[in-house]
Coordinates of C-alpha atoms in Angstrom, one line a residue:
M1 CA 153.3 72.6 93.1
T2 CA 152.5 74.9 90.2
Y3 CA 150.5 74.6 87.0
T4 CA 152.3 76.1 84.1
Q5 CA 151.7 73.5 81.4
L6 CA 149.0 70.9 80.8
T7 CA 151.1 67.9 81.8
D8 CA 151.4 69.3 85.3
F9 CA 147.8 68.2 85.9
A10 CA 148.8 64.5 85.4
V11 CA 151.9 64.9 87.5
N12 CA 150.6 67.1 90.4
L13 CA 147.3 65.2 90.7
N14 CA 148.7 61.7 90.5
D15 CA 147.4 59.6 93.4
I16 CA 144.8 62.4 94.1
V17 CA 142.4 62.0 91.2
T18 CA 142.0 59.9 88.1
F19 CA 141.0 61.4 84.7
D20 CA 138.5 59.7 82.4
K21 CA 137.4 61.2 79.0
A22 CA 133.9 59.8 79.5
E23 CA 133.4 60.1 83.3
G24 CA 135.5 63.1 84.1
I25 CA 137.3 63.1 87.4
K26 CA 137.2 60.6 90.2
I27 CA 138.6 61.6 93.6
L28 CA 141.1 59.2 95.1
N29 CA 142.1 61.4 98.1
E30 CA 139.4 64.0 99.1
K31 CA 141.6 65.7 101.7
A32 CA 144.5 66.1 99.3
F33 CA 142.2 67.4 96.5
R34 CA 140.5 70.0 98.7
E35 CA 144.0 71.2 99.8
E36 CA 145.2 71.2 96.1
A37 CA 142.3 73.6 95.2
E38 CA 144.4 76.3 96.8
T39 CA 147.0 75.9 94.1
L40 CA 144.6 75.1 91.3
V41 CA 142.7 78.4 91.8
R42 CA 145.9 80.4 91.3
A43 CA 146.3 78.8 87.9
A44 CA 142.6 79.4 87.2
V45 CA 143.1 83.1 87.8
F46 CA 146.7 83.9 86.9
A47 CA 148.0 81.3 84.5
D48 CA 149.6 83.0 81.5
N49 CA 148.7 80.1 79.2
E50 CA 145.0 80.2 78.4
Q51 CA 144.7 76.4 78.1
T52 CA 146.4 75.9 81.5
R53 CA 144.0 78.4 83.0
D54 CA 140.9 76.8 81.5
A55 CA 142.1 73.3 82.5
A56 CA 142.5 74.5 86.1
R57 CA 138.9 75.8 86.0
W58 CA 137.6 72.5 84.6
V59 CA 139.4 70.5 87.3
I60 CA 138.0 72.7 90.0
W61 CA 134.5 72.4 88.5
E62 CA 134.5 68.6 88.0
G63 CA 136.5 67.8 91.1
A64 CA 134.0 69.9 93.2
R65 CA 131.1 68.2 91.5
A66 CA 132.6 64.8 92.4
L67 CA 132.6 65.8 96.0
G68 CA 129.0 67.2 96.0
V69 CA 129.9 70.9 95.5
Y70 CA 128.2 72.5 92.5
P71 CA 126.8 75.7 91.2
A72 CA 123.0 75.7 91.7
S73 CA 119.9 77.8 91.2
I74 CA 118.0 79.1 94.2
Q75 CA 114.7 79.0 92.3
S76 CA 113.0 76.2 94.2
L77 CA 113.8 77.9 97.5
Y78 CA 112.3 81.1 96.4
E79 CA 109.3 79.4 95.1
A80 CA 108.8 78.0 98.6
R81 CA 109.2 81.5 100.0
G82 CA 106.5 82.7 97.6
K83 CA 104.2 80.1 99.2
N84 CA 105.2 81.3 102.7
D85 CA 106.8 77.9 103.4
Y86 CA 109.6 79.5 105.4
H87 CA 110.1 82.8 107.2
G88 CA 112.7 84.7 109.2
T89 CA 115.7 84.1 106.9
V90 CA 117.0 86.8 104.5
I91 CA 119.4 85.5 101.9
P92 CA 122.7 87.6 101.8
A93 CA 123.9 88.3 98.3
I94 CA 127.5 89.3 98.6
N95 CA 129.5 91.0 95.8
L96 CA 133.1 90.0 95.8
R97 CA 135.2 92.7 94.1
T98 CA 138.7 91.8 95.4
L99 CA 140.4 89.0 97.3
T100 CA 137.6 86.9 95.8
Y101 CA 138.9 83.4 96.7
D102 CA 140.0 84.3 100.2
T103 CA 136.9 86.3 101.0
A104 CA 134.7 83.5 99.8
R105 CA 136.5 81.2 102.2
M106 CA 135.6 83.5 105.0
I107 CA 131.9 83.4 103.9
F108 CA 131.8 79.6 103.7
R109 CA 133.6 79.4 107.1
A110 CA 131.1 81.8 108.7
M111 CA 128.1 80.1 107.2
T112 CA 129.1 76.5 108.1
G113 CA 130.3 77.6 111.6
M114 CA 126.8 78.6 112.5
N115 CA 125.0 75.8 110.7
G116 CA 123.8 78.6 108.4
G117 CA 121.5 78.7 105.4
P118 CA 122.2 79.6 101.8
V119 CA 124.4 82.6 100.8
I120 CA 124.6 84.0 97.3
L121 CA 128.0 85.0 95.9
E122 CA 127.5 87.6 93.1
I123 CA 129.2 90.0 90.8
A124 CA 127.6 92.8 88.7
K125 CA 128.1 93.5 85.0
S126 CA 129.9 96.7 85.9
E127 CA 132.1 95.0 88.5
M128 CA 133.3 92.4 86.0
G129 CA 134.8 95.3 84.1
Y130 CA 136.7 97.2 86.8
T131 CA 137.7 94.1 88.8
F132 CA 138.9 92.1 85.8
Q133 CA 136.8 89.1 86.7
R134 CA 134.8 87.2 84.1
P135 CA 132.2 84.6 85.0
A136 CA 134.3 81.5 84.6
E137 CA 137.1 82.9 86.7
Y138 CA 134.7 84.1 89.4
S139 CA 132.9 80.7 89.7
A140 CA 136.3 78.9 89.9
C141 CA 137.3 81.1 92.9
I142 CA 134.0 80.4 94.6
L143 CA 134.1 76.6 94.1
A144 CA 137.8 76.5 95.2
A145 CA 136.9 78.4 98.3
A146 CA 134.1 76.0 99.1
L147 CA 136.4 73.0 98.6
V148 CA 139.2 74.3 100.8
E149 CA 136.7 75.1 103.6
G150 CA 135.3 71.6 103.5
Y151 CA 131.9 72.7 102.4
T152 CA 129.6 70.2 100.6
G153 CA 126.4 71.2 98.8
P154 CA 124.9 73.6 96.3
V155 CA 126.7 76.9 95.7
F156 CA 124.7 79.9 94.6
I157 CA 126.5 82.2 92.1
Q158 CA 124.7 85.2 90.8
G159 CA 124.9 87.7 88.0
D160 CA 124.0 91.0 89.7
H161 CA 122.7 94.0 87.8
F162 CA 122.8 92.7 84.2
Q163 CA 121.9 96.2 83.4
T164 CA 121.0 98.0 80.2
K165 CA 122.5 101.4 79.5
A166 CA 119.6 103.8 78.8
A167 CA 121.7 106.0 76.4
M168 CA 122.9 103.0 74.4
W169 CA 119.4 101.5 74.4
K170 CA 117.8 104.7 73.0
E171 CA 120.4 104.8 70.2
N172 CA 120.1 101.0 69.3
P173 CA 117.8 98.9 71.6
Q174 CA 118.5 95.7 69.7
A175 CA 122.3 96.1 70.0
E176 CA 122.1 97.0 73.7
E177 CA 119.9 94.0 74.5
K178 CA 122.4 91.8 72.6
V179 CA 125.1 93.0 75.0
I180 CA 123.1 91.6 77.9
A181 CA 122.1 88.5 76.0
D182 CA 125.8 87.7 75.2
L183 CA 126.7 88.2 78.9
I184 CA 123.9 85.9 79.9
H185 CA 125.3 83.2 77.6
E186 CA 128.8 83.6 79.1
A187 CA 127.5 83.7 82.7
V188 CA 125.3 80.6 82.4
E189 CA 128.2 78.7 80.8
G190 CA 130.3 79.9 83.8
G191 CA 127.9 78.5 86.4
F192 CA 125.8 81.6 87.1
Y193 CA 122.5 80.0 87.6
N194 CA 121.0 83.0 89.3
I195 CA 120.7 86.2 87.3
D196 CA 119.3 89.6 88.1
I197 CA 118.0 91.4 85.0
D198 CA 118.2 95.2 85.5
T199 CA 116.2 97.0 82.8
S200 CA 115.0 99.5 85.4
T201 CA 117.3 102.1 83.7
L202 CA 114.7 102.1 80.9
V203 CA 111.9 103.4 83.2
E204 CA 110.6 106.7 81.8
L205 CA 108.9 108.7 84.6
D206 CA 107.8 111.5 82.4
H207 CA 104.9 109.4 81.1
D208 CA 101.5 109.9 82.7
S209 CA 100.6 106.2 83.1
L210 CA 102.6 103.8 85.2
D211 CA 102.2 101.2 82.4
E212 CA 104.0 103.5 80.0
Q213 CA 106.6 104.4 82.6
Q214 CA 107.4 100.7 83.1
R215 CA 106.8 99.5 79.5
H216 CA 110.4 99.4 78.2
N217 CA 111.5 97.9 81.6
Y218 CA 109.0 95.0 81.6
E219 CA 109.3 94.3 77.9
G220 CA 113.1 94.2 78.1
C221 CA 113.0 92.0 81.2
A222 CA 110.6 89.6 79.5
R223 CA 112.8 89.3 76.4
L224 CA 115.9 88.6 78.4
T225 CA 114.0 86.1 80.5
E226 CA 113.4 84.2 77.3
V227 CA 117.1 84.3 76.5
I228 CA 117.9 82.8 79.9
R229 CA 115.3 80.0 79.6
Q230 CA 116.8 79.1 76.2
V231 CA 120.4 78.7 77.5
Q232 CA 119.9 77.2 81.0
P233 CA 121.2 73.7 81.3
D234 CA 119.1 70.6 81.8
G235 CA 118.1 70.1 85.5
V236 CA 118.5 73.8 86.3
E237 CA 115.8 76.4 86.3
V238 CA 117.8 79.7 86.6
S239 CA 116.4 82.0 89.3
I240 CA 115.7 85.4 87.7
G241 CA 115.3 88.8 89.4
G242 CA 113.6 91.9 88.0
E243 CA 113.8 95.5 89.1
I244 CA 111.2 98.2 89.1
G245 CA 113.0 101.2 90.5
E246 CA 116.6 102.2 89.7
V247 CA 118.6 102.2 92.9
G248 CA 119.3 105.8 94.0
K249 CA 116.1 107.2 92.5
Q250 CA 112.6 107.6 94.0
N251 CA 111.1 104.9 96.3
S252 CA 109.0 102.2 94.7
T253 CA 105.3 101.8 95.2
I254 CA 102.8 98.9 95.0
E255 CA 101.2 100.6 91.9
E256 CA 104.6 100.4 90.1
L257 CA 105.0 96.8 91.1
D258 CA 101.6 96.0 89.6
A259 CA 102.4 98.0 86.4
F260 CA 105.6 96.1 86.0
M261 CA 104.3 92.6 86.8
G262 CA 101.1 93.0 84.8
G263 CA 103.1 94.1 81.7
Y264 CA 105.8 91.5 82.2
L265 CA 103.5 88.6 82.6
K266 CA 101.5 89.7 79.6
T267 CA 104.7 90.0 77.5
L268 CA 106.4 86.8 78.6
K269 CA 105.9 83.9 76.2
P270 CA 103.3 81.4 77.5
G271 CA 104.7 78.5 79.4
L272 CA 107.9 80.2 80.5
K273 CA 108.7 80.6 84.2
G274 CA 109.1 84.2 85.1
I275 CA 111.0 86.1 87.7
S276 CA 111.3 84.8 91.3
K277 CA 111.9 88.2 93.1
I278 CA 111.8 91.9 92.5
S279 CA 114.4 94.6 93.4
I280 CA 112.9 97.9 94.6
Q281 CA 114.2 101.3 95.7
T282 CA 113.8 102.1 99.4
G283 CA 116.1 105.0 99.9
T284 CA 119.6 103.6 99.6
S285 CA 122.3 104.2 96.9
H286 CA 125.0 102.0 95.6
G287 CA 128.3 102.6 97.4
G288 CA 126.9 105.1 99.8
V289 CA 127.2 108.9 99.6
P290 CA 130.7 110.2 100.6
M291 CA 130.9 113.4 102.6
A292 CA 133.7 115.9 102.2
D293 CA 135.7 114.3 105.0
G294 CA 135.4 110.8 103.4
S295 CA 132.7 109.5 105.8
V296 CA 129.5 108.0 104.4
A297 CA 126.2 109.8 104.8
E298 CA 123.4 108.0 106.7
V299 CA 120.4 107.0 104.7
A300 CA 116.7 106.8 105.7
L301 CA 115.7 103.3 104.4
D302 CA 112.0 102.7 104.1
F303 CA 111.5 99.2 105.7
G304 CA 107.8 99.6 105.4
C305 CA 108.1 99.8 101.6
L306 CA 110.2 96.7 101.6
E307 CA 107.6 94.8 103.6
S308 CA 104.5 96.0 101.9
L309 CA 105.7 95.4 98.4
G310 CA 107.1 92.0 99.4
K311 CA 103.8 90.9 100.9
H312 CA 101.9 92.1 97.8
G313 CA 104.2 90.3 95.5
R314 CA 103.8 87.0 97.3
E315 CA 100.1 87.2 97.6
K316 CA 99.3 88.4 94.0
Y317 CA 102.1 87.0 91.9
G318 CA 103.7 84.2 93.9
I319 CA 107.2 85.7 93.8
S320 CA 109.4 85.3 96.8
G321 CA 109.4 89.0 97.7
T322 CA 111.5 92.1 97.6
V323 CA 115.3 92.5 97.2
Q324 CA 117.2 95.3 98.9
H325 CA 120.2 96.7 97.2
G326 CA 122.9 99.1 98.5
A327 CA 122.7 97.8 102.1
S328 CA 126.3 97.2 103.1
T329 CA 127.1 100.7 104.2
L330 CA 124.1 100.8 106.6
P331 CA 124.8 100.9 110.4
D332 CA 125.0 97.6 112.1
E333 CA 121.9 98.1 114.1
A334 CA 119.8 98.3 110.9
F335 CA 120.3 94.7 109.7
H336 CA 118.0 92.8 111.9
K337 CA 115.1 94.9 110.4
F338 CA 115.4 93.2 107.1
A339 CA 114.2 89.9 108.6
E340 CA 111.4 91.8 110.4
A341 CA 110.4 93.3 107.0
E342 CA 110.5 89.8 105.4
A343 CA 112.9 90.9 102.7
V344 CA 113.9 87.8 100.6
E345 CA 117.4 88.9 99.7
V346 CA 119.8 91.7 100.7
H347 CA 122.8 92.8 98.5
L348 CA 126.0 93.7 100.2
A349 CA 129.1 95.0 98.4
T350 CA 130.8 98.3 99.1
G351 CA 131.0 97.9 102.9
F352 CA 133.4 94.9 102.3
Q353 CA 135.4 96.8 99.8
N354 CA 135.7 99.6 102.3
L355 CA 136.8 97.2 105.0
V356 CA 139.6 96.0 102.8
M357 CA 140.8 99.3 101.4
D358 CA 140.5 101.2 104.7
H359 CA 142.0 98.4 106.9
P360 CA 144.7 99.7 109.3
K361 CA 146.8 96.6 108.7
L362 CA 146.9 97.1 104.9
D363 CA 150.4 98.0 103.6
P364 CA 150.5 101.8 103.3
K365 CA 152.7 101.4 100.3
M366 CA 149.8 99.6 98.6
V367 CA 147.5 102.6 99.3
T368 CA 150.0 105.0 98.0
R369 CA 150.4 103.1 94.8
Y370 CA 146.8 102.7 94.0
K371 CA 146.1 106.4 94.8
A372 CA 148.8 107.4 92.4
Y373 CA 147.2 105.2 89.8
L374 CA 143.8 106.8 90.4
D375 CA 145.3 110.3 90.1
V376 CA 146.3 109.5 86.6
Y377 CA 143.7 107.0 85.2
S378 CA 140.6 108.2 87.0
A379 CA 141.2 111.9 86.9
K380 CA 138.4 112.3 84.4
D381 CA 136.0 111.0 87.0
R382 CA 136.7 113.8 89.5
K383 CA 133.6 116.0 90.0
E384 CA 133.8 119.7 90.6
G385 CA 134.0 120.5 94.2
W386 CA 135.1 117.0 95.4
T387 CA 137.7 116.8 98.1
D388 CA 140.5 114.2 97.7
E389 CA 138.7 112.0 100.2
Q390 CA 135.5 112.0 98.1
F391 CA 137.5 111.4 94.9
Y392 CA 139.4 108.4 96.2
Y393 CA 136.3 106.9 97.9
K394 CA 134.3 107.1 94.6
T395 CA 137.0 105.9 92.3
R396 CA 139.2 103.5 94.2
K397 CA 137.2 100.5 92.9
N398 CA 139.0 101.2 89.6
A399 CA 142.2 100.1 91.2
L400 CA 140.9 96.6 92.0
G401 CA 141.4 95.0 88.6
P402 CA 144.8 96.5 87.6
F403 CA 146.1 95.5 91.1
K404 CA 144.4 92.2 91.3
A405 CA 147.6 90.2 91.8
D406 CA 148.8 92.7 94.4
W407 CA 145.6 92.4 96.4
W408 CA 145.9 88.6 96.3
C409 CA 149.1 88.7 98.2
A410 CA 148.8 92.1 100.0
E411 CA 150.6 92.6 103.2
G412 CA 148.1 92.6 106.1
K413 CA 145.7 90.2 104.2
E414 CA 145.3 87.8 107.2
A415 CA 144.2 90.5 109.5
I416 CA 141.8 91.8 106.8
L417 CA 140.3 88.3 106.3
E418 CA 139.8 87.8 110.1
D419 CA 137.8 91.0 110.2
L420 CA 135.8 90.0 107.1
Y421 CA 135.0 86.7 108.8
K422 CA 133.7 88.5 111.9
K423 CA 131.6 90.9 109.8
F424 CA 130.1 88.0 107.8
A425 CA 129.3 86.1 111.0
F426 CA 127.6 89.2 112.5
L427 CA 125.5 89.9 109.3
F428 CA 124.4 86.3 108.8
D429 CA 123.2 86.2 112.4
Q430 CA 121.3 89.5 112.0
L431 CA 119.7 88.3 108.8
G432 CA 118.4 85.1 110.4
C433 CA 120.8 82.7 108.6
K434 CA 121.9 81.0 111.8
D435 CA 120.7 77.4 112.1
A436 CA 119.0 77.8 108.7
S437 CA 120.8 74.9 107.0
K438 CA 117.4 73.1 106.7
L439 CA 116.7 75.4 103.8
F440 CA 119.1 73.6 101.6
K441 CA 116.6 70.7 101.5
L442 CA 114.3 72.9 99.5
V443 CA 116.9 73.2 96.7
T444 CA 116.2 71.0 93.7
S445 CA 118.8 72.3 91.2
K446 CA 120.9 69.5 89.7
P447 CA 124.7 69.4 89.3
V448 CA 125.9 70.2 85.7
V449 CA 128.6 68.0 84.1
K450 CA 131.3 69.7 82.0
P451 CA 133.1 67.4 79.6
M452 CA 136.9 67.3 79.7
P453 CA 138.4 69.8 77.2
D454 CA 139.9 68.0 74.2
F455 CA 143.1 69.9 74.6
L456 CA 143.6 68.6 78.1
H457 CA 142.7 65.0 77.1
K458 CA 145.2 65.1 74.3
A459 CA 148.0 66.5 76.5
I460 CA 147.5 64.6 79.6
W461 CA 147.4 61.0 78.5
P462 CA 151.0 60.7 77.3
E463 CA 152.2 61.9 80.7
A464 CA 149.7 59.7 82.5
V465 CA 151.1 56.7 80.6
K466 CA 154.5 57.2 82.3
L467 CA 152.8 57.0 85.7
V468 CA 151.0 53.7 85.1
K469 CA 153.2 50.6 84.9
G470 CA 152.3 48.2 82.1
V471 CA 150.0 50.6 80.2
T472 CA 150.7 51.8 76.7
A473 CA 149.6 54.9 74.9
A474 CA 147.3 52.8 72.7
D475 CA 145.2 52.0 75.8
F476 CA 144.2 55.7 76.1
E477 CA 143.3 56.4 72.5
D478 CA 139.8 57.4 71.6

């Protein structure tokens, strides 16, 4: 079945769900609906007609909610971590840049297969641009993946690095903050109930005092926290992250953490709940550093920094602890150390992109095509002295959005997904997620109801009338 027009929703979902303007969707056949999510998500991503696309996203959202699958905030779990109510589990936060629906399926499969604890699925502001994935589409892919894999429970979708651009901020700080505020509105509407504010780009290290170095960072983070609290839905306390050191710069210190938190809490409006975690710099860089031969340089990650700042943050401020960025290109033997250092969250992104784009089973014609695209459209990004291997490594993310449909049905995809599943299972085990499903009991975030779009209601009832014997159109009028 396909979804090319609105009446397809009444025809294709007949005997699977019932639609009600007031009560939304009722599931008549759970197995059939979970299977139908495979088709619905294609419409949610690729439908040419905007209303058909939005209708598919609504059906996925409300159908998932009816089955106990819903976007949620991880706030209450992190509050428990801040009180030392649990130990030994690091929450993986995984950025899905390509094959989003299929990769999310592998994540849910790996998690449920080991009776695992929570996993965050995230996408950064910059990634939304070059992968052509806006929040509503991204959340539809995640929820559909959960449905098809038979998962039931809260789903943690996160906006990663909602980041201010320092140059734009210096030119017009109000305008640059509005860019992030507008994205927050869109993200929360799309089910992103976890948001990492990244105003660390505004840190000015040339000042003598740490307070002045961090001032623009903590003031900007406080103002954007207020924006989030204004737009979060009833029953959901969005989990917010802050950042004190821009990833790829110098390692963070306890003194910097105190300067940021002291200023942030002083600036934040009284009565508002603040951040639940803090991202720090420990020696990694986003995407890894490519060598001339295309390999990725090893990094010296400071686990002691991760541990000491996390402990200090819990004891002094009640936050859950520290967040590690740029970890996916680390060697496998490093990952068990995050649990030992009691990190609360680890962000993983480029390593999975590398697995997909370097996979031996990937159609070589696909590689040739995207490299040819990069030669033209990313030529301006080539740095002097780069080898071809360095150029393609650093720019190939720019081929994810333009080739999104091609990646969706790429030759070799099944072998790629199998290896992604194995990688997720390994990482979840190393991060202490195995047999950690009890942590879901600490989540108090409530499901959010989305009303049926008026355009779908108006289009679907005439078709539904034909399917119900003895009912007239007047019976469905408002």
